mmCIF file of C-alpha atoms in Angstrom:
data_model
loop_
_atom_site.group_PDB
_atom_site.id
_atom_site.type_symbol
_atom_site.label_atom_id
_atom_site.label_comp_id
_atom_site.label_asym_id
_atom_site.label_seq_id
_atom_site.Cartn_x
_atom_site.Cartn_y
_atom_site.Cartn_z
ATOM 1 C CA GLY A 251 -26.048 56.589 16.331
ATOM 2 C CA GLY A 252 -23.329 55.662 18.743
ATOM 3 C CA SER A 253 -22.196 57.849 21.579
ATOM 4 C CA LYS A 254 -18.817 58.434 19.984
ATOM 5 C CA LYS A 255 -18.479 58.587 16.245
ATOM 6 C CA CYS A 256 -15.359 57.224 14.717
ATOM 7 C CA TYR A 257 -14.063 59.440 11.970
ATOM 8 C CA GLN A 258 -11.231 57.172 10.952
ATOM 9 C CA LEU A 259 -12.610 56.120 7.579
ATOM 10 C CA GLU A 260 -13.816 59.592 6.749
ATOM 11 C CA ASN A 261 -10.444 61.042 7.697
ATOM 12 C CA GLU A 262 -8.640 58.483 5.557
ATOM 13 C CA LYS A 263 -10.796 59.435 2.614
ATOM 14 C CA LEU A 264 -10.236 63.160 3.127
ATOM 15 C CA PHE A 265 -6.525 62.627 3.569
ATOM 16 C CA GLU A 266 -6.301 60.609 0.369
ATOM 17 C CA GLU A 267 -8.157 63.351 -1.435
ATOM 18 C CA PHE A 268 -5.757 65.962 -0.110
ATOM 19 C CA LEU A 269 -2.741 63.822 -1.010
ATOM 20 C CA ASP A 270 -4.136 63.396 -4.493
ATOM 21 C CA LEU A 271 -4.422 67.138 -4.867
ATOM 22 C CA CYS A 272 -0.863 67.557 -3.615
ATOM 23 C CA LYS A 273 0.449 64.940 -6.027
ATOM 24 C CA LYS A 274 -0.925 66.969 -8.906
ATOM 25 C CA GLN A 275 0.464 70.264 -7.675
ATOM 26 C CA THR A 276 3.758 69.490 -5.985
ATOM 27 C CA GLY A 277 5.314 67.735 -8.956
ATOM 28 C CA GLU A 278 8.440 69.874 -8.708
ATOM 29 C CA HIS A 279 8.951 68.561 -5.162
ATOM 30 C CA PRO A 280 8.100 64.846 -5.138
ATOM 31 C CA GLU A 281 9.298 64.534 -1.537
ATOM 32 C CA VAL A 282 6.291 66.479 -0.218
ATOM 33 C CA VAL A 283 3.674 63.727 -0.610
ATOM 34 C CA PRO A 284 5.740 60.962 1.071
ATOM 35 C CA PHE A 285 6.512 63.413 3.871
ATOM 36 C CA LEU A 286 2.822 64.083 4.448
ATOM 37 C CA PHE A 287 2.124 60.364 4.332
ATOM 38 C CA ASN A 288 4.861 59.753 6.869
ATOM 39 C CA ARG A 289 3.451 62.425 9.139
ATOM 40 C CA ARG A 290 0.117 60.661 9.140
ATOM 41 C CA GLN A 291 1.732 57.300 9.883
ATOM 42 C CA ARG A 292 3.320 58.796 12.957
ATOM 43 C CA ALA A 293 0.161 60.388 14.306
ATOM 44 C CA ARG A 294 -1.720 58.900 17.247
ATOM 45 C CA PRO A 295 -4.507 56.500 16.177
ATOM 46 C CA THR A 296 -6.934 58.332 18.450
ATOM 47 C CA PHE A 297 -6.156 61.566 16.661
ATOM 48 C CA LEU A 298 -6.509 59.923 13.245
ATOM 49 C CA ALA A 299 -10.061 58.992 14.227
ATOM 50 C CA SER A 300 -10.916 62.347 15.766
ATOM 51 C CA ALA A 301 -13.379 65.031 14.770
ATOM 52 C CA GLU A 302 -10.588 67.539 15.188
ATOM 53 C CA LEU A 303 -8.589 66.032 12.346
ATOM 54 C CA ARG A 304 -11.713 65.780 10.235
ATOM 55 C CA ASN A 305 -12.259 69.511 10.686
ATOM 56 C CA VAL A 306 -8.665 70.318 9.756
ATOM 57 C CA LEU A 307 -8.741 68.031 6.726
ATOM 58 C CA SER A 308 -11.999 69.343 5.336
ATOM 59 C CA ARG A 309 -10.795 72.903 5.854
ATOM 60 C CA VAL A 310 -7.423 72.497 4.150
ATOM 61 C CA LEU A 311 -8.987 70.465 1.373
ATOM 62 C CA SER A 312 -11.658 72.999 0.492
ATOM 63 C CA ARG A 313 -9.211 75.885 0.774
ATOM 64 C CA ALA A 314 -6.640 74.134 -1.387
ATOM 65 C CA GLN A 315 -9.317 73.621 -4.005
ATOM 66 C CA THR A 316 -10.400 77.251 -4.051
ATOM 67 C CA ARG A 317 -6.924 78.750 -3.556
ATOM 68 C CA PRO A 318 -4.384 76.417 -5.132
ATOM 69 C CA THR A 319 -1.773 79.193 -5.076
ATOM 70 C CA LYS A 320 -1.648 78.803 -1.302
ATOM 71 C CA LEU A 321 -1.349 75.022 -1.319
ATOM 72 C CA TYR A 322 1.891 74.956 0.654
ATOM 73 C CA VAL A 323 0.308 77.060 3.378
ATOM 74 C CA TYR A 324 -2.328 74.369 3.861
ATOM 75 C CA ILE A 325 0.178 71.520 3.624
ATOM 76 C CA ASN A 326 2.183 73.236 6.327
ATOM 77 C CA GLU A 327 -0.911 73.656 8.452
ATOM 78 C CA LEU A 328 -1.769 69.978 8.204
ATOM 79 C CA CYS A 329 1.818 68.940 8.910
ATOM 80 C CA THR A 330 1.940 71.111 12.008
ATOM 81 C CA VAL A 331 -1.264 69.565 13.341
ATOM 82 C CA LEU A 332 -0.109 66.017 12.616
ATOM 83 C CA LYS A 333 3.252 66.725 14.198
ATOM 84 C CA ALA A 334 1.591 68.034 17.347
ATOM 85 C CA HIS A 335 -0.261 64.716 17.646
ATOM 86 C CA SER A 336 2.554 62.396 16.701
ATOM 87 C CA ILE A 337 3.490 59.359 18.774
ATOM 88 C CA LYS A 338 7.148 60.166 18.878
ATOM 89 C CA ARG A 339 7.689 63.744 19.852
ATOM 90 C CA LYS A 340 11.123 65.176 19.894
ATOM 91 C CA VAL A 341 11.987 66.848 23.141
ATOM 92 C CA PRO A 342 13.905 69.992 22.248
ATOM 93 C CA LEU A 343 16.025 70.307 25.368
ATOM 94 C CA THR A 344 16.498 68.295 28.525
ATOM 95 C CA PRO A 345 17.995 70.011 31.529
ATOM 96 C CA GLY B 40 -14.396 103.271 -13.204
ATOM 97 C CA PRO B 41 -13.770 99.553 -12.899
ATOM 98 C CA VAL B 42 -12.755 98.324 -9.498
ATOM 99 C CA THR B 43 -9.428 96.556 -9.394
ATOM 100 C CA LEU B 44 -9.958 93.208 -7.753
ATOM 101 C CA ASP B 45 -7.478 91.921 -5.272
ATOM 102 C CA ASP B 46 -6.886 89.030 -7.551
ATOM 103 C CA ASP B 47 -3.451 87.843 -6.605
ATOM 104 C CA GLU B 48 -3.747 84.463 -8.238
ATOM 105 C CA ASP B 49 -0.056 84.307 -8.913
ATOM 106 C CA GLU B 50 2.279 81.385 -8.453
ATOM 107 C CA ASP B 51 4.303 83.825 -6.429
ATOM 108 C CA ASP B 52 2.041 84.202 -3.437
ATOM 109 C CA PRO B 53 4.407 85.435 -0.703
ATOM 110 C CA GLU B 54 2.688 83.469 2.050
ATOM 111 C CA ASN B 55 2.855 80.362 -0.073
ATOM 112 C CA ARG B 56 6.527 80.906 -0.802
ATOM 113 C CA ILE B 57 7.359 81.156 2.875
ATOM 114 C CA ALA B 58 5.296 78.072 3.687
ATOM 115 C CA LYS B 59 6.958 76.169 0.880
ATOM 116 C CA LYS B 60 10.418 77.153 2.069
ATOM 117 C CA MET B 61 9.617 76.122 5.639
ATOM 118 C CA LEU B 62 8.150 72.821 4.563
ATOM 119 C CA LEU B 63 11.034 71.906 2.285
ATOM 120 C CA GLU B 64 13.517 72.810 5.002
ATOM 121 C CA GLU B 65 11.692 70.605 7.458
ATOM 122 C CA ILE B 66 11.643 67.736 4.985
ATOM 123 C CA GLN B 67 15.376 68.145 4.464
ATOM 124 C CA ALA B 68 15.976 68.188 8.217
ATOM 125 C CA ASN B 69 13.961 65.008 8.597
ATOM 126 C CA ILE B 70 15.807 63.240 5.812
ATOM 127 C CA THR B 71 19.167 64.050 7.354
ATOM 128 C CA SER B 72 18.119 63.163 10.913
ATOM 129 C CA ASP B 73 16.567 59.797 10.015
#
């Protein structure tokens, strides 16, 4: 194999799977899925292809499948991670 | 006697409720700021 594996395709697949799960379970709040999608669009391409994101995605996906009652906890977790790696970061205060 | 399982498979999971509230608030904030 190569020296640096690119996880982009795998991450896309995992993300789609997670979105699919969310679509089925966040029907009362249809704004959640587009928000998650938007978060991903804003994330750094290097992060989208990283092993770190792959780990987060596989974790939230498997947990959401076994504990659907905590789905929003995992959505929040993923959003927080994506936000931390977004291209445009809001600076809270400038002196 | 039978052991009561910590089976809290309710829709009303407190942690989930808080997370949901936070997420929806953030979505709202993003909609208004964009």
